[in-house]
């Protein structure tokens, strides 16, 4: 069968694709299994290439799927066959030697054995990238934020277990943020730490202290860091969220971006905007080309100028896998422009895969690299076809492209994201469609601000202010998309879940190509929407009418909402560890006005969400007890209250607060500690928790913070009436709860605010058993989600948001 120049198969140049697939597969199998598989796959690729060059290319064609041997081809077909053949031969040979030998050397590196034994080591290394901070949710006295970071490095010299070791592989350093956050690629340092196994490198090194013997960074890296610092400085004229987003959008620096925004971008399927990828380089490259063409430069000068701009941007953003992939592809594309082949996106992508994977085999398993390649491939191969199809149906081309591009990218990357996170975003296409128009202007303005701030700070701030509305729009799109009920659905995690979703999506695309089946699929989708939308979106029964108290599902932390008789007005006791979780709970409840926010004590899992409560609601005051430790938390609470212009008030035992339909009495702590400096144990801070008795329409509710045995004993010794219809179980249901305390309270409903899969063993099985034996109905936020109490003290009932269809429990 002869392929004519007008045949659709010729719309794309596929010559390098088989070689790219062979190289990636060879290295992937070598990394996941053993090095000699790289050699075997390379040999098979060479054989396939020789076979293609000899004219024995076998193809399947036609409805009868006849096998046709092509011996005599037209010139274009011979050209295509030779390109496939030679690329397979060359790339297969490179996979055999030297790539497989490099992988053998890495696999047999003596440091791997030492890592298995967990030996101590002193290494001299050269950093390959900038430290990437790891966010951790706050709990107890540990402040939320980045306390450690990961950085990849090449081993220069190793001393393991007191002996010299010959190793020149790559290691991953787990380092403290302090002392490491400002290091740059190319710097040489000496570290002490413990080795541990790692899939990405010969070992992971848990570094115990600051770097030693640092060499200075290169002038280029220092200049790039100066530009990044200028961008961060200029961004300070904006509010915290857009100020943190702009460096992330331009150069992938999310160190100042609130974690709530990161989570919302992930849920909305917009997390690719927080990492430098092909989109960034495309925006920068196109802007450079347009400027050079406006100045009347020819194609070669335009390509050379754009190439220099891309090279500078790579240095500015850092040598991340996705950045390198996009840079190589952009360079190949510019080369194609110079030689007059402007439709070379697919060969450029294939060439970038081949070059980067052969240069750094670890790229084959890098998630960012995989997502970047899949998204770019979908745009090149699928999105263009979908755009033509939609345009052929009368849809304006600009709208067709706006729909096809995010849809193709999302479908291509969804299996990998599902395998990693165990969830699938159903709002990603719409969210990206809404955000797309402002991404390019914000990126260009941010890049210009980075370039000029060092010389003209005022001009950099002006450019950042111009980018402010675009950044705010992106944040709002992500926030609203992430808040859509049912917008993110669970999916099996791991490679099996990814394969299942890939098979499902491929099948769906194939089915949609047939008109009759397409109608059937549309009917099924419409039927599913009719059934599921009322359940997942409108959530019948939530919030339940007449609720008096709700334990919010905020993860491993506490947040209780107490209703007043005035609609939309409620008192909040504790704000959980994370702004996004408590903000979502209050939004679902329809709370707009909060006369008082009470912080039972200053542990991170009780005060971490305060910024969202203050920033998104009308708040009368923030109330705290006598405790002022840990110091960082007290300073954070004061700062956030001052920023929101909300007064701080102090509560002590004996006070009584009233609102229509709600009364709160302060019962404890009985022992007061007003220290603002120094250290205190977690137990001491827990025992300083405010203990409140709230009288609601549903009866008495005892709020206990995290009081442990000593504080419980103090309350019992004071002979305070602790009886309550509802108990907020102390300290997430820990084992430090006295049976006598539970007997004194004798609750009918026990609310346990706890995070799923927490590492603290909360709630204690013994505590749950005690509560059950005393006749209490136990509700856990890790299993039941937001849990509401309603009714009266004589007709008490509960509603679990985790299963909104379930009838109220009495």
mmCIF file of C-alpha atoms in Angstrom, residues 10-11 35 65 145 151 172 198 286 389 453 469 593 598 605 611 626 634 640 651 693 744 783:
data_model
loop_
_atom_site.group_PDB
_atom_site.id
_atom_site.type_symbol
_atom_site.label_atom_id
_atom_site.label_comp_id
_atom_site.label_asym_id
_atom_site.label_seq_id
_atom_site.Cartn_x
_atom_site.Cartn_y
_atom_site.Cartn_z
ATOM 1 C CA UNK A 10 1.510 12.100 6.579
ATOM 2 C CA UNK A 11 0.120 14.997 8.644
ATOM 3 C CA UNK A 35 20.334 -3.033 33.763
ATOM 4 C CA UNK A 65 -6.555 -6.274 8.427
ATOM 5 C CA UNK A 145 5.199 24.629 56.697
ATOM 6 C CA UNK A 151 18.015 18.157 46.607
ATOM 7 C CA UNK A 172 19.097 12.462 46.975
ATOM 8 C CA UNK A 198 16.083 5.227 47.195
ATOM 9 C CA UNK A 286 6.507 33.311 21.265
ATOM 10 C CA UNK A 389 -12.966 18.393 13.891
ATOM 11 C CA UNK A 453 13.487 44.890 39.528
ATOM 12 C CA UNK A 469 -5.835 40.827 38.605
ATOM 13 C CA UNK A 593 -20.575 36.082 60.288
ATOM 14 C CA UNK A 598 -12.164 30.671 70.242
ATOM 15 C CA UNK A 605 -3.730 21.620 64.647
ATOM 16 C CA UNK A 611 -6.095 33.008 58.406
ATOM 17 C CA UNK A 626 -3.919 32.138 79.280
ATOM 18 C CA UNK A 634 1.262 33.117 69.700
ATOM 19 C CA UNK A 640 -3.068 37.384 61.723
ATOM 20 C CA UNK A 651 -10.975 34.100 78.414
ATOM 21 C CA UNK A 693 -19.627 24.317 78.195
ATOM 22 C CA UNK A 744 -18.742 12.495 85.031
ATOM 23 C CA UNK A 783 -14.999 8.143 58.828
#
